[in-house]
Amino acid sequence: MNLFNEYENKNIYFLLNYLNRVSNGDNAPMTADAIAEFLLGESQDLTSPEIVDLILNREPELRHQLRLLSKDKENAMQISDLLHDEIDPVNLPIYPTFADRSWLYFILTDPKARLFFHSPVAYEELLAELEEEFSPLRPEIIDMRRLSSTQEYPEEYCSNFREIVFRIRKHQYMCIDDTDYLPLRLVYHDDDDSFSLLAFNVSSNDLSELWLSQITHIENSTYINFEKAHPEDSPEAFESALFEKHKASMPIQVEVIRTRISSFGKPEPSDALDRFSHLFANYDTIAYENETSNLIAEITYYDFQYNDLLRRLLMLGRYVRVIGPDAVRDNIIEILRGKPLS
Amino acid sequence: MANKNVHGFLNEIEDYSTFRRIVRDVFLCGYHTPTELSQLPGIDIKERSVRDLLRRLDNYMNSNEFDSEMHLSSHKLPNRKTDKVSRRFLVDSYKYTYNYLASTYMQHTITQSDIIFFMYFLVLMVHEDYDPFEFTLEDYTDILYDFYDDIGESLPLSISQIRAKMDELVDLGILACKANTYSVHESFLEHPIFNSSSQTAQTNLADLKVLLTFFCNTAAISAPGFLLSNKVQLTERFWGIPAENADIRMQYPQNLFFAENARFQNILDDDVVWFLAQAITAHQVVSYDYHTERSSTCDLLLPIKIVCDTTWGRQYLFGYSYKLHGFTMRRIDKLDNAAHAEMNEARKYSFLNSPSDENLESQLNACYEAYISGAFTVSGGGSEQKLQKVILHFAFDNSPFSQSLRQKLLQAVSEDRLTANGDYSYDCQFSVASAHEMLPWINSFGSYVTVDSASDETFYNEYLRNNRETLALYESV
């Protein structure tokens, strides 16, 4: 593993590529020299067992050479070209391991899994196939504790979900309640197990957030797809500019209070930091320590995340203090006091 | 089924548990000096090694040269007296739609077993007789002999070594073994629902890819199987389906989701969870070290259930502790050195009434149900749990924030529990084993909720004190 650790996954491609070459009719067993040449880019005068040994025993010399190889862009490009041009695609079996399949079985038992499959038959067949295996990750030994969860999604919800996924992929507009939208991203809300959609609203010429549970019927829009509506623009650039516009100009600055007073009246460490880092794992956050050893965190966010952000800050109660900007701090105080600041 | 891939993973990542702690402490909170880190509880390594680990982590995170912005930045802030380093994940949910740690894990946890797989498979595939793919150990040894003979070299492995490698492939699920005959385990991707040139098969495969992308970032439990989504993409590629933006590096799927990135902890713990899940299934007693702020203790426990608290992204292990002589809920991220422990049946099930093979599962489940029944999230009690009453009054107004809270309330609390007084006002009542656990949820409603004074007295006082202290933070304003 150390061997591969250092060169990213692309080295897997080296091996796959080799497998491909062999299985593509280059039937004579590859000589050790060819393997070495393949792995190292030049003839090495090594025997096969040496190569196997080198790889299995993680010989430093080979690692060093591989490292050089993977750093060499030109070489990397050649491999890339090989992959695409010289080699005909073959049905190379890439086996999901036992753990892979076990995990897949676990996620397929989640009610959300059905949302993704156009074909209920495919879903059922896949589940049945994996069910036969003995997976350690069985739903009956795992209890998910969440405040609310959806046990079953209505058929309409499922088909809307798939329709939206399809339209996001194809940059296709859609029409909901006589308004045209270009769907951009699906947002999953972990706390209540629900989805919303971030979409470009044509009438308001801006970003809108729609709750999937409230979308009833999706129709085709008169603007067929992005390419037709904006021939000179790329969807990625358009989307990126739109989101950039919604990024808050000032990060919210908060202080995370890392001590609490114990029942004996002494200060002791709290797990505020742990909780904070979980709640704000979705936000771009930079953190540093202040003079009192508390943590100052600067949270950057998109404006449509604002309500969620406030709720997360409130959840942390006395372990977090909003320092600025003033408007956000005042807003928090108003919510805590239940009356407007005079 | 053994769990070689997990063992492999643990063996191969040097100092893995330390690595895990450091990821948590530095890359999530990022405020320690290497000296401080080497002194944290549970980290038993020299300062120099900590520096090495930090460097390794930096390399891991920054190794993707194609995404120059995807950097974990480490920089000193101006006017700081100490040399404490601040780091952060750049987790802009719009731009980076894959889980930072998941992808690090994905790219850097190829085990020796993976290499064995590729190398041995390679040897198999070059042989003309490998179809149909069913063989005994002897057949395979012959194949290997022939292979080495062809190239004029001697076989570098003994029969027992070959057998061991084959067993590893079986453990990994690559080969199936029945009555001494090995066959290649049919991959579900080979299934006709995926593997054909028909439009339906391609749609199925595309659906599977989206499913994997989504769950890779959100599933509360992960397995050491995060390579799966990559494998599906590789398969797609070798089937000749054109991949978008084909490139030598791992491709990240098209951005369909506004990323949910809160699953880091699970990803770091998944090898332990995997081990524990297997122990639960096999009713095996496990021993482990448990680290808290103040102390580290060893424990001996019969694991019964894995419990995920989604609010705080924590995973717990519920089981019977032979040290505490009672049921307990342990945080998985705080346990270390988990291993199987031998124990005779009589002692193992001493806490059950006349256990038998037939009623074992249901008895153990009943123990869990009794414990968790009074829990708001995970803090339950034993069979004699005392419940605390909590009465809440909600009063919302027209503001968008207030309305979003109202929505959250309606989703979280079932209708039969809520009494509506007019449009925006609700009452509800809970009886829970630990009202303390409800506090963050109650806090999230700010002053739109009040706790009734008829609630459990201890909790009511805690709630008042908490409110006082929170407001005190802003007193000068």
PDB file of C-alpha atoms in Angstrom, chain A residues 1-2 4-5 8-10 12-13 15-16 18-20 22-23 27 29 47-49 52 55-56 58 73 76 79-80 84 89-91 94-104 106-108 110 112-113 116-119 122 125-126 129 133-134 136-138 140-148 165 168-169 171 185-188 190-192 195 198 239-240 243 247 257-258 268-269 271 273-275 277-279 281-289 295 302 304-305 307 310-311 314-315 317-318 320-322 329 332-333 335-338, chain B residues 1 5 12 29 31 60 63 65 75 77 80 84 86 88-94 97 106-108 110-112 115 118 122 125-126 147-148 151 153 156 171-173 184-185 187-188 190-191 193-195 203-204 206-207 210-212 214-216 218 220-225 227-228 230-231 234-235 237-240 246 248 250 254-264 274 277-278 280-281 293-294 305-308 310-314 331 368 372 375-377 401 404-405 408 411-412 440-441 443-444 447 466 469-471 473-474 477:
ATOM      1  CA  MET A   1       0.000   0.000   0.000  1.00  0.00           C
ATOM      2  CA  ASN A   2       2.809   2.338   0.803  1.00  0.00           C
ATOM      3  CA  PHE A   4       0.684   3.155  -4.112  1.00  0.00           C
ATOM      4  CA  ASN A   5       0.108   5.630  -1.420  1.00  0.00           C
ATOM      5  CA  GLU A   8      -2.176   8.388  -6.156  1.00  0.00           C
ATOM      6  CA  ASN A   9      -4.461   6.053  -7.895  1.00  0.00           C
ATOM      7  CA  LYS A  10      -3.159   6.703 -11.323  1.00  0.00           C
ATOM      8  CA  ILE A  12      -3.648   1.535 -10.775  1.00  0.00           C
ATOM      9  CA  TYR A  13      -3.998   2.594 -14.363  1.00  0.00           C
ATOM     10  CA  LEU A  15      -1.478  -2.085 -13.902  1.00  0.00           C
ATOM     11  CA  LEU A  16      -4.852  -1.987 -15.553  1.00  0.00           C
ATOM     12  CA  TYR A  18      -0.880  -3.766 -18.519  1.00  0.00           C
ATOM     13  CA  LEU A  19      -3.728  -6.183 -17.913  1.00  0.00           C
ATOM     14  CA  ASN A  20      -5.467  -4.713 -20.862  1.00  0.00           C
ATOM     15  CA  VAL A  22      -2.185  -8.718 -22.148  1.00  0.00           C
ATOM     16  CA  SER A  23      -5.831  -9.525 -22.462  1.00  0.00           C
ATOM     17  CA  ASN A  27      -1.073 -13.356 -25.756  1.00  0.00           C
ATOM     18  CA  PRO A  29       3.148 -13.800 -21.500  1.00  0.00           C
ATOM     19  CA  THR A  47      13.202 -11.232 -13.579  1.00  0.00           C
ATOM     20  CA  SER A  48       9.482 -11.691 -12.966  1.00  0.00           C
ATOM     21  CA  PRO A  49       9.900 -12.935  -9.441  1.00  0.00           C
ATOM     22  CA  VAL A  52       6.653  -9.437  -7.960  1.00  0.00           C
ATOM     23  CA  ILE A  55       6.041  -4.814  -5.663  1.00  0.00           C
ATOM     24  CA  LEU A  56       4.937  -7.029  -2.821  1.00  0.00           C
ATOM     25  CA  ARG A  58       7.756  -2.565  -1.504  1.00  0.00           C
ATOM     26  CA  LYS A  73       4.019  14.718 -16.832  1.00  0.00           C
ATOM     27  CA  ALA A  76       1.778  10.374 -17.571  1.00  0.00           C
ATOM     28  CA  ILE A  79      -0.070   6.448 -20.448  1.00  0.00           C
ATOM     29  CA  SER A  80      -3.174   8.499 -20.838  1.00  0.00           C
ATOM     30  CA  HIS A  84      -7.583   6.109 -24.912  1.00  0.00           C
ATOM     31  CA  PRO A  89     -12.019  -1.318 -24.627  1.00  0.00           C
ATOM     32  CA  VAL A  90     -12.382  -4.835 -23.266  1.00  0.00           C
ATOM     33  CA  ASN A  91     -14.661  -6.226 -20.710  1.00  0.00           C
ATOM     34  CA  ILE A  94     -13.071  -4.915 -11.961  1.00  0.00           C
ATOM     35  CA  TYR A  95     -14.317  -6.632  -8.914  1.00  0.00           C
ATOM     36  CA  PRO A  96     -15.987  -4.845  -6.099  1.00  0.00           C
ATOM     37  CA  THR A  97     -14.543  -6.387  -2.979  1.00  0.00           C
ATOM     38  CA  PHE A  98     -16.557  -7.967  -0.237  1.00  0.00           C
ATOM     39  CA  ALA A  99     -16.495  -4.696   1.680  1.00  0.00           C
ATOM     40  CA  ASP A 100     -17.627  -2.797  -1.410  1.00  0.00           C
ATOM     41  CA  ARG A 101     -20.575  -5.076  -1.870  1.00  0.00           C
ATOM     42  CA  SER A 102     -21.410  -5.071   1.772  1.00  0.00           C
ATOM     43  CA  TRP A 103     -21.487  -1.298   1.843  1.00  0.00           C
ATOM     44  CA  LEU A 104     -23.569  -1.192  -1.314  1.00  0.00           C
ATOM     45  CA  PHE A 106     -26.238  -1.302   3.311  1.00  0.00           C
ATOM     46  CA  ILE A 107     -26.939   1.821   1.287  1.00  0.00           C
ATOM     47  CA  LEU A 108     -29.468   0.023  -0.902  1.00  0.00           C
ATOM     48  CA  ASP A 110     -31.806   3.020   2.827  1.00  0.00           C
ATOM     49  CA  LYS A 112     -33.383   7.014  -0.335  1.00  0.00           C
ATOM     50  CA  ALA A 113     -31.716   4.424  -2.573  1.00  0.00           C
ATOM     51  CA  PHE A 116     -31.942   6.896  -7.819  1.00  0.00           C
ATOM     52  CA  PHE A 117     -33.150   3.997  -9.924  1.00  0.00           C
ATOM     53  CA  HIS A 118     -35.225   4.559 -13.026  1.00  0.00           C
ATOM     54  CA  SER A 119     -35.925   0.865 -13.074  1.00  0.00           C
ATOM     55  CA  ALA A 122     -32.917  -3.195 -11.520  1.00  0.00           C
ATOM     56  CA  GLU A 125     -32.470  -7.449  -8.664  1.00  0.00           C
ATOM     57  CA  LEU A 126     -29.362  -5.786  -7.370  1.00  0.00           C
ATOM     58  CA  GLU A 129     -28.262 -10.394  -5.514  1.00  0.00           C
ATOM     59  CA  GLU A 133     -24.230 -12.607   0.510  1.00  0.00           C
ATOM     60  CA  PHE A 134     -23.454 -12.365   4.125  1.00  0.00           C
ATOM     61  CA  PRO A 136     -21.715  -7.540   8.163  1.00  0.00           C
ATOM     62  CA  LEU A 137     -23.358  -4.171   7.542  1.00  0.00           C
ATOM     63  CA  ARG A 138     -26.908  -5.399   7.936  1.00  0.00           C
ATOM     64  CA  GLU A 140     -30.843  -4.828  11.694  1.00  0.00           C
ATOM     65  CA  ILE A 141     -27.653  -4.334  13.689  1.00  0.00           C
ATOM     66  CA  ILE A 142     -27.439  -0.621  12.953  1.00  0.00           C
ATOM     67  CA  ASP A 143     -29.822   1.849  14.512  1.00  0.00           C
ATOM     68  CA  MET A 144     -29.976   5.289  12.935  1.00  0.00           C
ATOM     69  CA  ARG A 145     -31.110   7.842  15.441  1.00  0.00           C
ATOM     70  CA  ARG A 146     -32.423  10.933  13.784  1.00  0.00           C
ATOM     71  CA  LEU A 147     -35.166  13.303  14.785  1.00  0.00           C
ATOM     72  CA  SER A 148     -37.193  12.600  11.729  1.00  0.00           C
ATOM     73  CA  VAL A 165     -31.099  14.609 -11.716  1.00  0.00           C
ATOM     74  CA  ILE A 168     -29.187  18.845 -14.064  1.00  0.00           C
ATOM     75  CA  ARG A 169     -26.928  16.501 -15.983  1.00  0.00           C
ATOM     76  CA  HIS A 171     -28.536  21.326 -18.373  1.00  0.00           C
ATOM     77  CA  ARG A 185     -27.865  21.378  -7.594  1.00  0.00           C
ATOM     78  CA  LEU A 186     -29.691  19.067  -5.243  1.00  0.00           C
ATOM     79  CA  VAL A 187     -29.184  19.767  -1.564  1.00  0.00           C
ATOM     80  CA  TYR A 188     -29.601  17.043   1.016  1.00  0.00           C
ATOM     81  CA  ASP A 190     -29.335  15.605   6.899  1.00  0.00           C
ATOM     82  CA  ASP A 191     -31.308  16.809   9.917  1.00  0.00           C
ATOM     83  CA  ASP A 192     -34.713  16.029   8.472  1.00  0.00           C
ATOM     84  CA  PHE A 195     -33.990  17.298  -0.361  1.00  0.00           C
ATOM     85  CA  LEU A 198     -31.158  25.048  -6.095  1.00  0.00           C
ATOM     86  CA  GLU A 239     -23.505  28.576 -12.639  1.00  0.00           C
ATOM     87  CA  SER A 240     -20.289  29.565 -11.002  1.00  0.00           C
ATOM     88  CA  PHE A 243     -23.260  31.112  -6.948  1.00  0.00           C
ATOM     89  CA  LYS A 247     -21.590  34.096  -1.419  1.00  0.00           C
ATOM     90  CA  ILE A 257     -15.882  28.526  24.248  1.00  0.00           C
ATOM     91  CA  ARG A 258     -13.859  25.505  25.155  1.00  0.00           C
ATOM     92  CA  GLU A 268     -13.100  21.890  32.642  1.00  0.00           C
ATOM     93  CA  PRO A 269     -12.815  21.247  28.918  1.00  0.00           C
ATOM     94  CA  ASP A 271     -16.664  19.045  23.833  1.00  0.00           C
ATOM     95  CA  LEU A 273     -15.110  22.108  19.618  1.00  0.00           C
ATOM     96  CA  ASP A 274     -15.956  18.596  18.579  1.00  0.00           C
ATOM     97  CA  ARG A 275     -19.591  19.529  18.157  1.00  0.00           C
ATOM     98  CA  SER A 277     -16.507  21.018  13.894  1.00  0.00           C
ATOM     99  CA  HIS A 278     -19.222  18.536  13.072  1.00  0.00           C
ATOM    100  CA  LEU A 279     -21.981  21.101  12.686  1.00  0.00           C
ATOM    101  CA  ALA A 281     -18.155  20.627   8.437  1.00  0.00           C
ATOM    102  CA  ASN A 282     -20.246  21.788   5.493  1.00  0.00           C
ATOM    103  CA  TYR A 283     -19.016  25.330   5.705  1.00  0.00           C
ATOM    104  CA  ASP A 284     -15.765  26.801   4.584  1.00  0.00           C
ATOM    105  CA  THR A 285     -14.230  27.578   7.949  1.00  0.00           C
ATOM    106  CA  ILE A 286     -10.929  28.850   9.161  1.00  0.00           C
ATOM    107  CA  ALA A 287     -10.101  28.657  12.829  1.00  0.00           C
ATOM    108  CA  TYR A 288      -7.410  29.940  15.157  1.00  0.00           C
ATOM    109  CA  GLU A 289      -6.892  30.349  18.855  1.00  0.00           C
ATOM    110  CA  LEU A 295     -11.189  29.190  19.244  1.00  0.00           C
ATOM    111  CA  TYR A 302     -23.852  31.248   0.788  1.00  0.00           C
ATOM    112  CA  PHE A 304     -29.322  30.651   1.104  1.00  0.00           C
ATOM    113  CA  GLN A 305     -27.550  28.837   3.948  1.00  0.00           C
ATOM    114  CA  ASN A 307     -31.133  30.250   8.274  1.00  0.00           C
ATOM    115  CA  LEU A 310     -28.231  30.566  12.540  1.00  0.00           C
ATOM    116  CA  ARG A 311     -29.922  27.387  13.704  1.00  0.00           C
ATOM    117  CA  LEU A 314     -28.147  28.510  18.328  1.00  0.00           C
ATOM    118  CA  MET A 315     -27.823  24.786  18.881  1.00  0.00           C
ATOM    119  CA  GLY A 317     -25.993  27.536  23.057  1.00  0.00           C
ATOM    120  CA  ARG A 318     -23.578  28.978  25.564  1.00  0.00           C
ATOM    121  CA  VAL A 320     -20.492  29.819  21.015  1.00  0.00           C
ATOM    122  CA  ARG A 321     -20.603  33.603  20.818  1.00  0.00           C
ATOM    123  CA  VAL A 322     -21.096  35.476  17.574  1.00  0.00           C
ATOM    124  CA  ARG A 329     -24.740  39.249  16.048  1.00  0.00           C
ATOM    125  CA  ILE A 332     -28.797  36.238  17.139  1.00  0.00           C
ATOM    126  CA  ILE A 333     -29.397  38.458  20.179  1.00  0.00           C
ATOM    127  CA  ILE A 335     -33.671  35.590  18.499  1.00  0.00           C
ATOM    128  CA  LEU A 336     -32.316  34.786  21.949  1.00  0.00           C
ATOM    129  CA  ARG A 337     -34.136  37.622  23.691  1.00  0.00           C
ATOM    130  CA  GLY A 338     -37.305  37.257  21.685  1.00  0.00           C
TER     131      GLY A 338
ATOM    132  CA  MET B   1     -15.761 -14.471   6.400  1.00  0.00           C
ATOM    133  CA  ASN B   5      -9.003  -6.099   3.842  1.00  0.00           C
ATOM    134  CA  GLU B  12      -0.535  -1.004   6.120  1.00  0.00           C
ATOM    135  CA  CYS B  29      -9.840  22.109  14.644  1.00  0.00           C
ATOM    136  CA  TYR B  31      -4.819  24.812  16.453  1.00  0.00           C
ATOM    137  CA  TYR B  60      -1.984  13.514   1.024  1.00  0.00           C
ATOM    138  CA  SER B  63      -1.230  15.711  -3.828  1.00  0.00           C
ATOM    139  CA  GLU B  65      -2.041  18.873  -8.560  1.00  0.00           C
ATOM    140  CA  HIS B  75      -0.479  29.292   7.460  1.00  0.00           C
ATOM    141  CA  LEU B  77      -1.815  34.327  11.177  1.00  0.00           C
ATOM    142  CA  ARG B  80       0.464  35.891  16.726  1.00  0.00           C
ATOM    143  CA  LYS B  84       0.469  27.660  16.488  1.00  0.00           C
ATOM    144  CA  SER B  86      -4.078  27.226  11.729  1.00  0.00           C
ATOM    145  CA  ARG B  88      -8.577  24.384   7.359  1.00  0.00           C
ATOM    146  CA  PHE B  89     -10.415  22.286   4.909  1.00  0.00           C
ATOM    147  CA  LEU B  90     -11.621  24.180   1.939  1.00  0.00           C
ATOM    148  CA  VAL B  91     -15.040  22.728   1.837  1.00  0.00           C
ATOM    149  CA  ASP B  92     -17.023  25.124  -0.282  1.00  0.00           C
ATOM    150  CA  SER B  93     -20.062  22.949  -0.774  1.00  0.00           C
ATOM    151  CA  TYR B  94     -20.735  24.376  -4.164  1.00  0.00           C
ATOM    152  CA  THR B  97     -18.775  18.282  -4.149  1.00  0.00           C
ATOM    153  CA  MET B 106     -10.179   6.581  -1.493  1.00  0.00           C
ATOM    154  CA  GLN B 107      -6.955   7.647  -3.084  1.00  0.00           C
ATOM    155  CA  HIS B 108      -4.592   6.523  -0.418  1.00  0.00           C
ATOM    156  CA  ILE B 110      -5.032   0.827  -1.641  1.00  0.00           C
ATOM    157  CA  THR B 111      -3.937  -2.141   0.368  1.00  0.00           C
ATOM    158  CA  GLN B 112      -1.356  -4.730  -0.273  1.00  0.00           C
ATOM    159  CA  ILE B 115      -1.804  -5.257  -5.275  1.00  0.00           C
ATOM    160  CA  PHE B 118      -3.800  -7.245  -9.525  1.00  0.00           C
ATOM    161  CA  LEU B 122      -2.511 -10.691 -14.057  1.00  0.00           C
ATOM    162  CA  MET B 125      -5.199 -13.786 -17.183  1.00  0.00           C
ATOM    163  CA  VAL B 126      -2.192 -14.370 -19.329  1.00  0.00           C
ATOM    164  CA  PHE B 147       3.757 -19.327 -16.544  1.00  0.00           C
ATOM    165  CA  TYR B 148       7.129 -19.170 -14.903  1.00  0.00           C
ATOM    166  CA  ILE B 151       9.586 -17.289 -19.194  1.00  0.00           C
ATOM    167  CA  GLU B 153      12.213 -18.862 -14.323  1.00  0.00           C
ATOM    168  CA  PRO B 156       8.966 -18.024  -6.361  1.00  0.00           C
ATOM    169  CA  ASP B 171     -11.615 -13.031   1.820  1.00  0.00           C
ATOM    170  CA  LEU B 172     -11.631 -10.036  -0.406  1.00  0.00           C
ATOM    171  CA  GLY B 173     -14.574 -11.478  -2.237  1.00  0.00           C
ATOM    172  CA  VAL B 184     -14.270 -15.972  -9.926  1.00  0.00           C
ATOM    173  CA  HIS B 185     -16.934 -14.341  -7.914  1.00  0.00           C
ATOM    174  CA  SER B 187     -19.298  -9.132  -9.952  1.00  0.00           C
ATOM    175  CA  PHE B 188     -22.693  -7.507  -9.695  1.00  0.00           C
ATOM    176  CA  GLU B 190     -21.407  -8.258 -14.675  1.00  0.00           C
ATOM    177  CA  HIS B 191     -25.086  -8.669 -14.092  1.00  0.00           C
ATOM    178  CA  ILE B 193     -28.899  -5.185 -15.593  1.00  0.00           C
ATOM    179  CA  PHE B 194     -25.609  -3.317 -15.952  1.00  0.00           C
ATOM    180  CA  ASN B 195     -23.547  -5.204 -18.428  1.00  0.00           C
ATOM    181  CA  THR B 203     -29.186   4.025 -17.542  1.00  0.00           C
ATOM    182  CA  ASN B 204     -28.880   1.558 -14.666  1.00  0.00           C
ATOM    183  CA  ALA B 206     -25.545   5.840 -14.592  1.00  0.00           C
ATOM    184  CA  ASP B 207     -28.130   5.591 -11.804  1.00  0.00           C
ATOM    185  CA  VAL B 210     -25.234   8.886  -8.940  1.00  0.00           C
ATOM    186  CA  LEU B 211     -26.325   6.722  -6.032  1.00  0.00           C
ATOM    187  CA  LEU B 212     -22.721   6.018  -5.080  1.00  0.00           C
ATOM    188  CA  PHE B 214     -24.533  10.675  -3.090  1.00  0.00           C
ATOM    189  CA  PHE B 215     -24.031   8.020  -0.446  1.00  0.00           C
ATOM    190  CA  CYS B 216     -20.276   8.378  -0.489  1.00  0.00           C
ATOM    191  CA  THR B 218     -23.812  11.129   3.241  1.00  0.00           C
ATOM    192  CA  ALA B 220     -23.718   7.378   8.174  1.00  0.00           C
ATOM    193  CA  ILE B 221     -21.843   4.111   7.936  1.00  0.00           C
ATOM    194  CA  SER B 222     -19.093   3.500   5.506  1.00  0.00           C
ATOM    195  CA  ALA B 223     -17.125   0.399   4.784  1.00  0.00           C
ATOM    196  CA  PRO B 224     -13.564   0.111   3.665  1.00  0.00           C
ATOM    197  CA  GLY B 225     -15.248   0.063   0.298  1.00  0.00           C
ATOM    198  CA  LEU B 227     -13.118   2.517  -3.977  1.00  0.00           C
ATOM    199  CA  LEU B 228     -16.443   1.296  -5.224  1.00  0.00           C
ATOM    200  CA  ASN B 230     -14.081   4.564  -8.701  1.00  0.00           C
ATOM    201  CA  LYS B 231     -14.427   0.978  -9.736  1.00  0.00           C
ATOM    202  CA  LEU B 234     -13.321   2.314 -14.324  1.00  0.00           C
ATOM    203  CA  THR B 235     -15.673  -0.383 -15.438  1.00  0.00           C
ATOM    204  CA  ARG B 237     -14.444   3.208 -19.044  1.00  0.00           C
ATOM    205  CA  PHE B 238     -13.379  -0.256 -20.021  1.00  0.00           C
ATOM    206  CA  TRP B 239     -16.755  -0.947 -21.441  1.00  0.00           C
ATOM    207  CA  GLY B 240     -16.073   1.819 -23.822  1.00  0.00           C
ATOM    208  CA  ALA B 246     -11.424  11.807 -19.529  1.00  0.00           C
ATOM    209  CA  ILE B 248      -5.503  10.205 -16.272  1.00  0.00           C
ATOM    210  CA  MET B 250      -9.407   9.859 -10.938  1.00  0.00           C
ATOM    211  CA  GLN B 254     -20.377  15.788 -12.411  1.00  0.00           C
ATOM    212  CA  ASN B 255     -21.610  18.075  -9.696  1.00  0.00           C
ATOM    213  CA  LEU B 256     -25.208  17.190  -9.061  1.00  0.00           C
ATOM    214  CA  PHE B 257     -25.287  17.842  -5.360  1.00  0.00           C
ATOM    215  CA  PHE B 258     -24.566  20.714  -3.102  1.00  0.00           C
ATOM    216  CA  ALA B 259     -22.161  18.723  -1.043  1.00  0.00           C
ATOM    217  CA  GLU B 260     -22.969  17.249   2.282  1.00  0.00           C
ATOM    218  CA  ASN B 261     -19.611  16.911   3.884  1.00  0.00           C
ATOM    219  CA  ALA B 262     -20.354  16.091   7.462  1.00  0.00           C
ATOM    220  CA  ARG B 263     -19.322  12.486   7.399  1.00  0.00           C
ATOM    221  CA  PHE B 264     -15.651  12.756   8.121  1.00  0.00           C
ATOM    222  CA  TRP B 274     -16.596  -2.887  10.173  1.00  0.00           C
ATOM    223  CA  ALA B 277     -20.287  -5.132  12.919  1.00  0.00           C
ATOM    224  CA  GLN B 278     -18.689  -8.497  12.307  1.00  0.00           C
ATOM    225  CA  ILE B 280     -21.999  -8.282  16.588  1.00  0.00           C
ATOM    226  CA  THR B 281     -23.051 -10.759  13.940  1.00  0.00           C
ATOM    227  CA  GLU B 293     -10.558  13.357  28.606  1.00  0.00           C
ATOM    228  CA  ARG B 294      -9.397  12.159  31.979  1.00  0.00           C
ATOM    229  CA  LYS B 305     -25.838  -2.772  18.244  1.00  0.00           C
ATOM    230  CA  ILE B 306     -24.204   0.060  16.359  1.00  0.00           C
ATOM    231  CA  VAL B 307     -26.039   3.287  17.033  1.00  0.00           C
ATOM    232  CA  CYS B 308     -25.598   6.393  14.887  1.00  0.00           C
ATOM    233  CA  THR B 310     -26.976  11.765  13.068  1.00  0.00           C
ATOM    234  CA  THR B 311     -27.257  15.121  14.808  1.00  0.00           C
ATOM    235  CA  TRP B 312     -23.668  15.075  15.963  1.00  0.00           C
ATOM    236  CA  GLY B 313     -22.327  12.589  13.464  1.00  0.00           C
ATOM    237  CA  ARG B 314     -21.281  10.176  16.154  1.00  0.00           C
ATOM    238  CA  ARG B 331     -18.429   6.289  21.445  1.00  0.00           C
ATOM    239  CA  TYR B 368     -31.292  -2.751  23.384  1.00  0.00           C
ATOM    240  CA  ILE B 372     -33.081   3.020  24.041  1.00  0.00           C
ATOM    241  CA  ALA B 375     -33.780   8.071  24.766  1.00  0.00           C
ATOM    242  CA  PHE B 376     -34.321  11.324  22.920  1.00  0.00           C
ATOM    243  CA  THR B 377     -31.374  10.477  20.711  1.00  0.00           C
ATOM    244  CA  PHE B 401     -36.307  32.292  10.010  1.00  0.00           C
ATOM    245  CA  SER B 404     -38.059  27.714   8.747  1.00  0.00           C
ATOM    246  CA  LEU B 405     -37.913  26.657  12.402  1.00  0.00           C
ATOM    247  CA  LYS B 408     -38.217  21.852  11.196  1.00  0.00           C
ATOM    248  CA  GLN B 411     -40.836  17.493  10.444  1.00  0.00           C
ATOM    249  CA  ALA B 412     -39.196  16.403  13.681  1.00  0.00           C
ATOM    250  CA  PRO B 440     -29.173  21.621  21.856  1.00  0.00           C
ATOM    251  CA  TRP B 441     -32.360  20.863  19.943  1.00  0.00           C
ATOM    252  CA  ASN B 443     -31.637  25.786  21.931  1.00  0.00           C
ATOM    253  CA  SER B 444     -31.951  25.749  18.171  1.00  0.00           C
ATOM    254  CA  SER B 447     -36.812  32.283  22.131  1.00  0.00           C
ATOM    255  CA  ASN B 466     -28.175  27.715  30.110  1.00  0.00           C
ATOM    256  CA  GLU B 469     -25.307  32.002  30.398  1.00  0.00           C
ATOM    257  CA  THR B 470     -26.010  32.281  26.684  1.00  0.00           C
ATOM    258  CA  LEU B 471     -27.490  35.749  27.074  1.00  0.00           C
ATOM    259  CA  LEU B 473     -22.265  36.262  26.418  1.00  0.00           C
ATOM    260  CA  TYR B 474     -23.893  39.272  24.797  1.00  0.00           C
ATOM    261  CA  VAL B 477     -24.302  44.779  23.753  1.00  0.00           C
TER     262      VAL B 477
END
